[in-house]
Amino acid sequence: MSPRPSQPPEQAEAKKFAIIQATLDAIVAKGPAAVRLGDVAKAVGMSIGTVQYYFASRDELLAQAFSFHTATVLLHLEEMSKPGDDPRGRMARYRLHDAFAAVHGVGMHEQRSRIWLELVTAARADEGLQNCVDAVFAGWRKLFRTIVDEGLERHEFGLFQLSAAEVVDTFLAIIDGFDLATVAGHGPDPQTMTRILIETADRLLEG
Amino acid sequence: MSPRPSQPPEQAEAKKFAIIQATLDAIVAKGPAAVRLGDVAKAVGMSIGTVQYYFASRDELLAQAFSFHTATVLLHLEEMSKPGDDPRGRMARYRLHDAFAAVHGVGMHEQRSRIWLELVTAARADEGLQNCVDAVFAGWRKLFRTIVDEGLERHEFGLFQLSAAEVVDTFLAIIDGFDLATVAGHGPDPQTMTRILIETADRLLEG
């Protein structure tokens, strides 16, 4: 925490952002346990001292990187939950389909699935990371639950053996399961994932 | 690799088994990156030298533990794929339901879901572990695919927008997704998971 020559705040933000991106890349490449401040500093062309000026420790850096990633995912989900102003956007069925089609792009990081798995496994003994995990679950649940409830209200959808909450958790399970499959090298392509989600939703919510 | 006083082979096997169980427990408790030979030795009341007699290194021990766990899961899946000799066992629909009900018990370790997530994330740069991951995917796929194909052949099941392989991958995704949710502290109870799998299968395979 040495004193720094004054710099415009946007420059400091840009540096922090670059460090966090490099940290997320390192998490994807090697897992959080193998992330070193020195490697991150090297990747962004800064000294370790500069990295430490923004992030006091390795643990702090990892926590901030996971937290930033979580905020990005939540922003994206928030965006997805706004009804579109095209006519299709008004029908719950198509809003659900649109949401499924957008799943692949959530998180603005091509390896979102790997960061998500690393976050879930690392949250084991870290309350801050567990809060991130809880927030992501809550964000996805809210997105889908809002659309499902709307479709039920308008009698576009019908429930059978499963409650609305259970149908939503089934969507989440399929998304998380394909995230795991993707990390494991057995994932479907994005189009197939979207098709499977749409078909499952149409079948579980037949109106 | 010091010479050992001769001992009956079953005693050596029992010791190896105890060490592997303690290793899996440590993976569940702390993640593979934090597993130490010394802690495992302490947990089973042996010297580090004894542990090293059976497992040359920490990496070797982790590889063998994941490999043993994988073999247990595959044995279980093999067992599940045998048609029962009760009359229900003859109908593909009920064989599928029975398989779903048995999912929770696969692996003989109460924290199978956590070991599975750790294995998938650790396989990143380890060919041996990736082979375990591939074998587990193949085992689950074979189990469900056999039953689905049989039900299709007998016209118990019908396909709609998804192929048989895609329906099977949907089952796997739901199981893996609930594994992830369980590790994340957001998983359903085993009965709910079974009910969701059965309902999804019934809807996706309506005959």
Tab-separated table of C-alpha atoms in Angstrom:
chain	number	residue	atom	x	y	z
A	1	MET	CA	0.000	0.000	0.000
A	2	SER	CA	2.755	2.423	-0.928
A	3	PRO	CA	1.689	5.934	-1.926
A	4	ARG	CA	1.067	6.270	-5.659
A	5	PRO	CA	1.513	9.215	-7.974
A	6	SER	CA	-1.962	10.576	-8.581
A	7	GLN	CA	-3.682	9.201	-11.693
A	8	PRO	CA	-7.124	9.790	-13.180
A	9	PRO	CA	-9.680	7.495	-11.506
A	10	GLU	CA	-10.660	5.929	-14.838
A	11	GLN	CA	-7.047	4.879	-15.328
A	12	ALA	CA	-7.016	3.160	-11.941
A	13	GLU	CA	-10.292	1.434	-12.833
A	14	ALA	CA	-8.876	0.272	-16.160
A	15	LYS	CA	-5.853	-1.200	-14.397
A	16	LYS	CA	-8.008	-2.995	-11.832
A	17	PHE	CA	-10.183	-4.332	-14.629
A	18	ALA	CA	-7.138	-5.627	-16.544
A	19	ILE	CA	-5.797	-7.334	-13.404
A	20	ILE	CA	-9.171	-8.958	-12.717
A	21	GLN	CA	-9.505	-10.158	-16.310
A	22	ALA	CA	-6.015	-11.682	-16.123
A	23	THR	CA	-6.954	-13.338	-12.829
A	24	LEU	CA	-10.104	-14.849	-14.356
A	25	ASP	CA	-8.006	-16.077	-17.301
A	26	ALA	CA	-5.573	-17.677	-14.850
A	27	ILE	CA	-8.462	-19.316	-12.938
A	28	VAL	CA	-9.691	-20.762	-16.230
A	29	ALA	CA	-6.218	-21.939	-17.238
A	30	LYS	CA	-4.973	-23.394	-13.965
A	31	GLY	CA	-7.622	-23.227	-11.252
A	32	PRO	CA	-7.701	-20.760	-8.353
A	33	ALA	CA	-5.286	-22.779	-6.200
A	34	ALA	CA	-2.535	-22.230	-8.781
A	35	VAL	CA	-3.081	-18.483	-9.323
A	36	ARG	CA	0.001	-16.445	-8.285
A	37	LEU	CA	0.218	-12.647	-7.985
A	38	GLY	CA	3.497	-12.753	-9.922
A	39	ASP	CA	1.929	-14.547	-12.902
A	40	VAL	CA	-0.997	-12.144	-12.966
A	41	ALA	CA	1.357	-9.142	-12.802
A	42	LYS	CA	3.406	-10.584	-15.664
A	43	ALA	CA	0.271	-11.184	-17.771
A	44	VAL	CA	-0.764	-7.525	-17.497
A	45	GLY	CA	2.772	-6.129	-17.741
A	46	MET	CA	2.753	-4.558	-14.262
A	47	SER	CA	5.005	-5.033	-11.255
A	48	ILE	CA	3.844	-7.184	-8.358
A	49	GLY	CA	3.890	-3.978	-6.316
A	50	THR	CA	1.332	-2.362	-8.609
A	51	VAL	CA	-0.954	-5.403	-8.391
A	52	GLN	CA	-0.588	-5.347	-4.598
A	53	TYR	CA	-1.460	-1.651	-4.553
A	54	TYR	CA	-4.920	-2.573	-5.863
A	55	PHE	CA	-5.317	-5.993	-4.243
A	56	ALA	CA	-3.677	-6.506	-0.881
A	57	SER	CA	-3.256	-10.265	-1.212
A	58	ARG	CA	-3.756	-13.256	-3.471
A	59	ASP	CA	-6.914	-14.221	-1.583
A	60	GLU	CA	-8.238	-10.680	-1.947
A	61	LEU	CA	-7.528	-10.758	-5.683
A	62	LEU	CA	-9.311	-14.116	-6.122
A	63	ALA	CA	-12.282	-12.909	-4.062
A	64	GLN	CA	-12.559	-9.710	-6.108
A	65	ALA	CA	-12.244	-11.594	-9.404
A	66	PHE	CA	-15.024	-14.050	-8.485
A	67	SER	CA	-17.091	-11.178	-7.145
A	68	PHE	CA	-16.630	-9.110	-10.319
A	69	HIS	CA	-17.544	-12.110	-12.452
A	70	THR	CA	-20.661	-12.688	-10.346
A	71	ALA	CA	-21.722	-9.060	-10.715
A	72	THR	CA	-21.281	-9.354	-14.489
A	73	VAL	CA	-23.456	-12.468	-14.606
A	74	LEU	CA	-26.146	-10.819	-12.458
A	75	LEU	CA	-26.183	-7.683	-14.621
A	76	HIS	CA	-26.632	-9.885	-17.646
A	77	LEU	CA	-29.508	-11.802	-16.018
A	78	GLU	CA	-31.143	-8.514	-15.016
A	79	GLU	CA	-30.906	-7.365	-18.626
A	80	MET	CA	-32.412	-10.633	-19.854
A	81	SER	CA	-35.373	-10.325	-17.497
A	82	LYS	CA	-36.596	-7.086	-19.127
A	83	PRO	CA	-39.459	-7.785	-21.517
A	84	GLY	CA	-38.436	-6.989	-25.081
A	85	ASP	CA	-40.496	-4.462	-27.009
A	86	ASP	CA	-40.964	-6.697	-30.038
A	87	PRO	CA	-44.362	-8.435	-30.197
A	88	ARG	CA	-42.811	-11.869	-29.476
A	89	GLY	CA	-41.423	-10.470	-26.233
A	90	ARG	CA	-44.900	-10.232	-24.834
A	91	MET	CA	-45.555	-13.969	-24.815
A	92	ALA	CA	-44.056	-15.805	-21.846
A	93	ARG	CA	-43.255	-18.839	-24.007
A	94	TYR	CA	-41.068	-16.797	-26.332
A	95	ARG	CA	-39.517	-14.785	-23.528
A	96	LEU	CA	-38.494	-18.126	-22.029
A	97	HIS	CA	-37.106	-19.304	-25.375
A	98	ASP	CA	-35.200	-16.020	-25.773
A	99	ALA	CA	-33.779	-16.397	-22.273
A	100	PHE	CA	-32.620	-19.947	-23.072
A	101	ALA	CA	-31.004	-18.758	-26.295
A	102	ALA	CA	-29.131	-16.077	-24.316
A	103	VAL	CA	-27.820	-18.495	-21.660
A	104	HIS	CA	-24.666	-19.227	-23.613
A	105	GLY	CA	-23.664	-15.558	-23.687
A	106	VAL	CA	-24.146	-14.825	-19.979
A	107	GLY	CA	-21.072	-13.640	-18.115
A	108	MET	CA	-19.127	-12.066	-20.965
A	109	HIS	CA	-16.361	-14.562	-20.534
A	110	GLU	CA	-16.038	-17.428	-22.961
A	111	GLN	CA	-15.189	-19.786	-20.164
A	112	ARG	CA	-18.023	-18.866	-17.812
A	113	SER	CA	-18.755	-22.537	-17.156
A	114	ARG	CA	-15.255	-23.203	-15.854
A	115	ILE	CA	-15.247	-20.095	-13.634
A	116	TRP	CA	-18.643	-21.163	-12.285
A	117	LEU	CA	-17.411	-24.670	-11.400
A	118	GLU	CA	-14.280	-23.253	-9.789
A	119	LEU	CA	-16.369	-20.752	-7.825
A	120	VAL	CA	-18.760	-23.444	-6.572
A	121	THR	CA	-15.947	-25.768	-5.487
A	122	ALA	CA	-13.899	-22.918	-3.943
A	123	ALA	CA	-16.881	-21.607	-1.967
A	124	ARG	CA	-16.581	-24.620	0.340
A	125	ALA	CA	-15.009	-22.730	3.198
A	126	ASP	CA	-15.331	-19.097	2.150
A	127	GLU	CA	-18.393	-17.120	3.158
A	128	GLY	CA	-17.758	-14.358	0.627
A	129	LEU	CA	-17.579	-16.807	-2.276
A	130	GLN	CA	-20.637	-18.654	-0.970
A	131	ASN	CA	-22.508	-15.328	-1.089
A	132	CYS	CA	-21.545	-15.059	-4.763
A	133	VAL	CA	-22.840	-18.602	-5.390
A	134	ASP	CA	-26.107	-17.830	-3.578
A	135	ALA	CA	-26.552	-14.613	-5.573
A	136	VAL	CA	-26.046	-16.408	-8.884
A	137	PHE	CA	-28.607	-19.081	-7.961
A	138	ALA	CA	-31.043	-16.375	-6.850
A	139	GLY	CA	-30.495	-14.405	-10.081
A	140	TRP	CA	-31.204	-17.358	-12.379
A	141	ARG	CA	-34.179	-18.472	-10.294
A	142	LYS	CA	-35.697	-14.996	-10.354
A	143	LEU	CA	-35.247	-14.644	-14.127
A	144	PHE	CA	-37.008	-17.897	-14.972
A	145	ARG	CA	-39.559	-17.791	-12.152
A	146	THR	CA	-40.829	-14.376	-13.259
A	147	ILE	CA	-41.433	-15.621	-16.801
A	148	VAL	CA	-42.974	-18.931	-15.681
A	149	ASP	CA	-45.334	-17.218	-13.228
A	150	GLU	CA	-46.420	-14.756	-15.909
A	151	GLY	CA	-47.105	-17.570	-18.364
A	152	LEU	CA	-49.103	-19.470	-15.732
A	153	GLU	CA	-51.151	-16.383	-14.875
A	154	ARG	CA	-52.060	-15.884	-18.523
A	155	HIS	CA	-52.785	-19.612	-18.972
A	156	GLU	CA	-50.056	-19.884	-21.579
A	157	PHE	CA	-48.426	-22.520	-19.365
A	158	GLY	CA	-49.818	-25.423	-17.348
A	159	LEU	CA	-48.205	-27.372	-14.505
A	160	PHE	CA	-48.368	-31.147	-14.101
A	161	GLN	CA	-46.412	-33.162	-11.540
A	162	LEU	CA	-43.895	-30.406	-10.776
A	163	SER	CA	-44.378	-27.065	-9.041
A	164	ALA	CA	-43.239	-23.813	-10.698
A	165	ALA	CA	-40.214	-23.741	-8.385
A	166	GLU	CA	-39.305	-27.315	-9.348
A	167	VAL	CA	-39.643	-26.576	-13.076
A	168	VAL	CA	-37.354	-23.569	-12.632
A	169	ASP	CA	-34.846	-25.687	-10.689
A	170	THR	CA	-34.954	-28.199	-13.545
A	171	PHE	CA	-33.954	-25.426	-15.996
A	172	LEU	CA	-31.123	-24.419	-13.665
A	173	ALA	CA	-30.011	-28.049	-13.334
A	174	ILE	CA	-29.892	-28.489	-17.116
A	175	ILE	CA	-27.881	-25.269	-17.511
A	176	ASP	CA	-25.498	-26.207	-14.678
A	177	GLY	CA	-25.272	-29.789	-15.923
A	178	PHE	CA	-24.260	-28.624	-19.391
A	179	ASP	CA	-21.771	-26.215	-17.789
A	180	LEU	CA	-20.225	-29.201	-16.028
A	181	ALA	CA	-20.340	-31.260	-19.234
A	182	THR	CA	-18.637	-28.403	-21.116
A	183	VAL	CA	-15.796	-28.269	-18.567
A	184	ALA	CA	-15.574	-32.065	-18.749
A	185	GLY	CA	-15.251	-31.967	-22.545
A	186	HIS	CA	-18.682	-33.547	-23.085
A	187	GLY	CA	-20.861	-30.478	-23.566
A	188	PRO	CA	-23.273	-29.915	-26.431
A	189	ASP	CA	-22.913	-26.966	-28.812
A	190	PRO	CA	-24.852	-23.832	-27.769
A	191	GLN	CA	-27.619	-24.422	-30.335
A	192	THR	CA	-28.258	-27.949	-29.052
A	193	MET	CA	-28.311	-26.721	-25.440
A	194	THR	CA	-30.894	-24.074	-26.389
A	195	ARG	CA	-33.006	-26.639	-28.261
A	196	ILE	CA	-32.937	-29.049	-25.307
A	197	LEU	CA	-33.936	-26.288	-22.858
A	198	ILE	CA	-36.797	-25.129	-25.090
A	199	GLU	CA	-38.089	-28.650	-25.663
A	200	THR	CA	-37.919	-29.530	-21.954
A	201	ALA	CA	-39.684	-26.294	-20.989
A	202	ASP	CA	-42.388	-26.756	-23.632
A	203	ARG	CA	-43.020	-30.314	-22.371
A	204	LEU	CA	-42.954	-29.478	-18.649
A	205	LEU	CA	-45.165	-26.388	-19.087
A	206	GLU	CA	-47.665	-27.570	-21.668
A	207	GLY	CA	-50.593	-25.170	-21.519
B	1	MET	CA	9.564	-47.953	-1.180
B	2	SER	CA	11.352	-49.577	1.737
B	3	PRO	CA	11.012	-53.357	2.091
B	4	ARG	CA	8.081	-54.378	4.262
B	5	PRO	CA	7.661	-57.372	6.555
B	6	SER	CA	5.471	-59.807	4.641
B	7	GLN	CA	1.763	-59.460	5.371
B	8	PRO	CA	-1.257	-61.304	3.999
B	9	PRO	CA	-2.359	-59.659	0.716
B	10	GLU	CA	-5.833	-58.950	2.092
B	11	GLN	CA	-4.248	-56.929	4.894
B	12	ALA	CA	-2.336	-54.833	2.387
B	13	GLU	CA	-5.558	-54.336	0.407
B	14	ALA	CA	-7.414	-53.266	3.550
B	15	LYS	CA	-4.706	-50.711	4.313
B	16	LYS	CA	-4.757	-49.327	0.776
B	17	PHE	CA	-8.543	-49.104	0.949
B	18	ALA	CA	-8.394	-47.221	4.255
B	19	ILE	CA	-5.843	-44.772	2.843
B	20	ILE	CA	-7.962	-44.190	-0.261
B	21	GLN	CA	-11.110	-43.640	1.799
B	22	ALA	CA	-9.284	-41.110	3.971
B	23	THR	CA	-8.008	-39.393	0.818
B	24	LEU	CA	-11.544	-39.131	-0.610
B	25	ASP	CA	-12.717	-37.750	2.751
B	26	ALA	CA	-9.930	-35.150	2.599
B	27	ILE	CA	-10.870	-34.235	-0.998
B	28	VAL	CA	-14.448	-33.698	0.176
B	29	ALA	CA	-13.356	-31.660	3.187
B	30	LYS	CA	-10.679	-29.470	1.639
B	31	GLY	CA	-10.373	-30.064	-2.103
B	32	PRO	CA	-7.571	-32.014	-3.815
B	33	ALA	CA	-5.129	-29.069	-3.822
B	34	ALA	CA	-5.092	-29.090	-0.003
B	35	VAL	CA	-4.661	-32.859	0.498
B	36	ARG	CA	-1.359	-33.689	2.254
B	37	LEU	CA	0.167	-37.157	2.724
B	38	GLY	CA	0.789	-36.318	6.387
B	39	ASP	CA	-2.872	-35.523	7.064
B	40	VAL	CA	-4.015	-38.700	5.345
B	41	ALA	CA	-1.491	-40.772	7.305
B	42	LYS	CA	-2.693	-39.179	10.544
B	43	ALA	CA	-6.348	-39.857	9.662
B	44	VAL	CA	-5.694	-43.599	9.228
B	45	GLY	CA	-3.205	-43.858	12.124
B	46	MET	CA	-0.247	-44.871	9.928
B	47	SER	CA	3.176	-43.325	9.410
B	48	ILE	CA	3.854	-41.249	6.306
B	49	GLY	CA	6.349	-43.982	5.377
B	50	THR	CA	3.582	-46.594	5.329
B	51	VAL	CA	1.379	-44.408	3.140
B	52	GLN	CA	4.333	-43.818	0.807
B	53	TYR	CA	4.954	-47.564	0.643
B	54	TYR	CA	1.566	-47.936	-1.071
B	55	PHE	CA	1.424	-44.603	-2.910
B	56	ALA	CA	4.714	-43.169	-4.099
B	57	SER	CA	3.575	-39.544	-4.074
B	58	ARG	CA	0.717	-37.200	-3.286
B	59	ASP	CA	-0.194	-37.003	-6.980
B	60	GLU	CA	-0.189	-40.793	-7.197
B	61	LEU	CA	-2.451	-41.015	-4.144
B	62	LEU	CA	-4.923	-38.474	-5.576
B	63	ALA	CA	-4.930	-40.235	-8.951
B	64	GLN	CA	-5.589	-43.615	-7.308
B	65	ALA	CA	-8.335	-42.188	-5.091
B	66	PHE	CA	-10.178	-40.608	-8.039
B	67	SER	CA	-9.609	-43.781	-10.043
B	68	PHE	CA	-10.956	-46.007	-7.258
B	69	HIS	CA	-13.988	-43.752	-6.863
B	70	THR	CA	-14.597	-43.881	-10.622
B	71	ALA	CA	-14.412	-47.691	-10.616
B	72	THR	CA	-16.952	-47.791	-7.764
B	73	VAL	CA	-19.348	-45.542	-9.694
B	74	LEU	CA	-18.967	-47.638	-12.857
B	75	LEU	CA	-19.568	-50.897	-10.971
B	76	HIS	CA	-22.720	-49.384	-9.536
B	77	LEU	CA	-23.925	-48.247	-12.976
B	78	GLU	CA	-23.195	-51.717	-14.383
B	79	GLU	CA	-25.281	-53.236	-11.586
B	80	MET	CA	-28.127	-50.778	-12.283
B	81	SER	CA	-28.179	-51.684	-15.971
B	82	LYS	CA	-29.090	-55.335	-15.301
B	83	PRO	CA	-32.806	-55.916	-15.850
B	84	GLY	CA	-34.477	-56.855	-12.571
B	85	ASP	CA	-36.372	-60.136	-12.433
B	86	ASP	CA	-39.551	-58.610	-11.018
B	87	PRO	CA	-42.333	-58.034	-13.587
B	88	ARG	CA	-41.922	-54.215	-13.377
B	89	GLY	CA	-38.293	-54.655	-14.378
B	90	ARG	CA	-39.399	-55.721	-17.820
B	91	MET	CA	-40.947	-52.376	-18.769
B	92	ALA	CA	-38.446	-49.763	-19.962
B	93	ARG	CA	-40.435	-46.975	-18.320
B	94	TYR	CA	-40.100	-48.534	-14.885
B	95	ARG	CA	-36.503	-49.555	-15.423
B	96	LEU	CA	-35.812	-45.888	-16.160
B	97	HIS	CA	-37.709	-44.803	-13.039
B	98	ASP	CA	-35.785	-47.365	-10.963
B	99	ALA	CA	-32.497	-46.096	-12.380
B	100	PHE	CA	-33.442	-42.504	-11.485
B	101	ALA	CA	-34.377	-43.564	-7.958
B	102	ALA	CA	-30.970	-45.231	-7.610
B	103	VAL	CA	-28.981	-42.201	-8.812
B	104	HIS	CA	-28.648	-40.808	-5.316
B	105	GLY	CA	-26.948	-43.976	-4.052
B	106	VAL	CA	-24.357	-44.286	-6.831
B	107	GLY	CA	-20.719	-44.210	-5.735
B	108	MET	CA	-21.097	-45.425	-2.164
B	109	HIS	CA	-19.830	-42.171	-0.817
B	110	GLU	CA	-22.235	-39.685	0.672
B	111	GLN	CA	-20.405	-36.845	-0.956
B	112	ARG	CA	-20.212	-38.272	-4.465
B	113	SER	CA	-21.340	-34.976	-5.938
B	114	ARG	CA	-18.428	-33.073	-4.417
B	115	ILE	CA	-15.872	-35.700	-5.495
B	116	TRP	CA	-17.359	-35.554	-9.007
B	117	LEU	CA	-17.033	-31.751	-9.217
B	118	GLU	CA	-13.477	-31.902	-7.873
B	119	LEU	CA	-12.621	-34.632	-10.369
B	120	VAL	CA	-14.044	-32.666	-13.310
B	121	THR	CA	-12.218	-29.470	-12.350
B	122	ALA	CA	-8.954	-31.314	-11.553
B	123	ALA	CA	-9.001	-33.192	-14.878
B	124	ARG	CA	-8.096	-29.932	-16.646
B	125	ALA	CA	-4.488	-30.852	-17.183
B	126	ASP	CA	-4.312	-34.513	-16.217
B	127	GLU	CA	-4.891	-37.176	-18.847
B	128	GLY	CA	-5.458	-39.939	-16.284
B	129	LEU	CA	-8.169	-37.971	-14.503
B	130	GLN	CA	-9.730	-36.996	-17.851
B	131	ASN	CA	-9.939	-40.722	-18.652
B	132	CYS	CA	-11.901	-41.179	-15.400
B	133	VAL	CA	-14.256	-38.332	-16.387
B	134	ASP	CA	-14.747	-39.817	-19.864
B	135	ALA	CA	-15.466	-43.259	-18.386
B	136	VAL	CA	-18.083	-41.862	-15.990
B	137	PHE	CA	-19.850	-40.013	-18.828
B	138	ALA	CA	-19.739	-43.168	-20.964
B	139	GLY	CA	-21.106	-45.281	-18.092
B	140	TRP	CA	-24.097	-43.025	-17.431
B	141	ARG	CA	-24.817	-42.616	-21.144
B	142	LYS	CA	-24.744	-46.390	-21.726
B	143	LEU	CA	-27.047	-47.075	-18.772
B	144	PHE	CA	-29.768	-44.671	-19.901
B	145	ARG	CA	-29.301	-45.177	-23.635
B	146	THR	CA	-29.837	-48.944	-23.327
B	147	ILE	CA	-33.133	-48.438	-21.505
B	148	VAL	CA	-34.331	-45.643	-23.816
B	149	ASP	CA	-33.507	-47.658	-26.963
B	150	GLU	CA	-35.347	-50.673	-25.574
B	151	GLY	CA	-38.412	-48.581	-24.772
B	152	LEU	CA	-38.372	-47.060	-28.267
B	153	GLU	CA	-38.068	-50.471	-29.883
B	154	ARG	CA	-41.106	-51.715	-27.979
B	155	HIS	CA	-43.040	-48.497	-28.693
B	156	GLU	CA	-43.282	-47.732	-24.998
B	157	PHE	CA	-41.484	-44.447	-25.714
B	158	GLY	CA	-41.789	-41.887	-28.492
B	159	LEU	CA	-39.356	-39.155	-29.533
B	160	PHE	CA	-40.341	-35.589	-30.431
B	161	GLN	CA	-37.900	-32.757	-31.063
B	162	LEU	CA	-34.924	-34.456	-29.410
B	163	SER	CA	-32.953	-37.521	-30.490
B	164	ALA	CA	-32.427	-40.451	-28.111
B	165	ALA	CA	-28.844	-39.281	-27.512
B	166	GLU	CA	-30.078	-35.768	-26.676
B	167	VAL	CA	-32.721	-37.062	-24.266
B	168	VAL	CA	-30.049	-39.137	-22.527
B	169	ASP	CA	-27.740	-36.104	-22.343
B	170	THR	CA	-30.625	-34.151	-20.803
B	171	PHE	CA	-30.914	-36.777	-18.040
B	172	LEU	CA	-27.158	-36.535	-17.471
B	173	ALA	CA	-27.330	-32.732	-17.383
B	174	ILE	CA	-30.108	-32.794	-14.775
B	175	ILE	CA	-28.144	-35.258	-12.626
B	176	ASP	CA	-24.913	-33.257	-12.982
B	177	GLY	CA	-26.762	-29.979	-12.448
B	178	PHE	CA	-28.259	-31.230	-9.200
B	179	ASP	CA	-24.816	-32.513	-8.188
B	180	LEU	CA	-23.499	-28.980	-8.685
B	181	ALA	CA	-26.506	-27.518	-6.851
B	182	THR	CA	-25.906	-29.942	-3.960
B	183	VAL	CA	-22.270	-28.850	-3.630
B	184	ALA	CA	-23.434	-25.226	-3.863
B	185	GLY	CA	-25.918	-25.733	-1.025
B	186	HIS	CA	-28.938	-25.384	-3.344
B	187	GLY	CA	-29.694	-29.009	-4.173
B	188	PRO	CA	-33.099	-30.696	-3.859
B	189	ASP	CA	-33.654	-33.679	-1.552
B	190	PRO	CA	-33.134	-37.071	-3.238
B	191	GLN	CA	-36.888	-37.732	-3.556
B	192	THR	CA	-37.463	-34.437	-5.360
B	193	MET	CA	-34.545	-35.120	-7.693
B	194	THR	CA	-36.007	-38.530	-8.548
B	195	ARG	CA	-39.458	-37.032	-9.128
B	196	ILE	CA	-38.046	-34.341	-11.430
B	197	LEU	CA	-36.078	-36.906	-13.450
B	198	ILE	CA	-39.108	-39.177	-13.806
B	199	GLU	CA	-41.418	-36.334	-14.819
B	200	THR	CA	-38.921	-34.962	-17.364
B	201	ALA	CA	-38.341	-38.428	-18.836
B	202	ASP	CA	-42.066	-39.167	-19.027
B	203	ARG	CA	-42.649	-35.854	-20.828
B	204	LEU	CA	-39.681	-36.123	-23.212
B	205	LEU	CA	-40.422	-39.761	-24.074
B	206	GLU	CA	-44.206	-39.789	-24.257
B	207	GLY	CA	-45.185	-42.930	-26.162
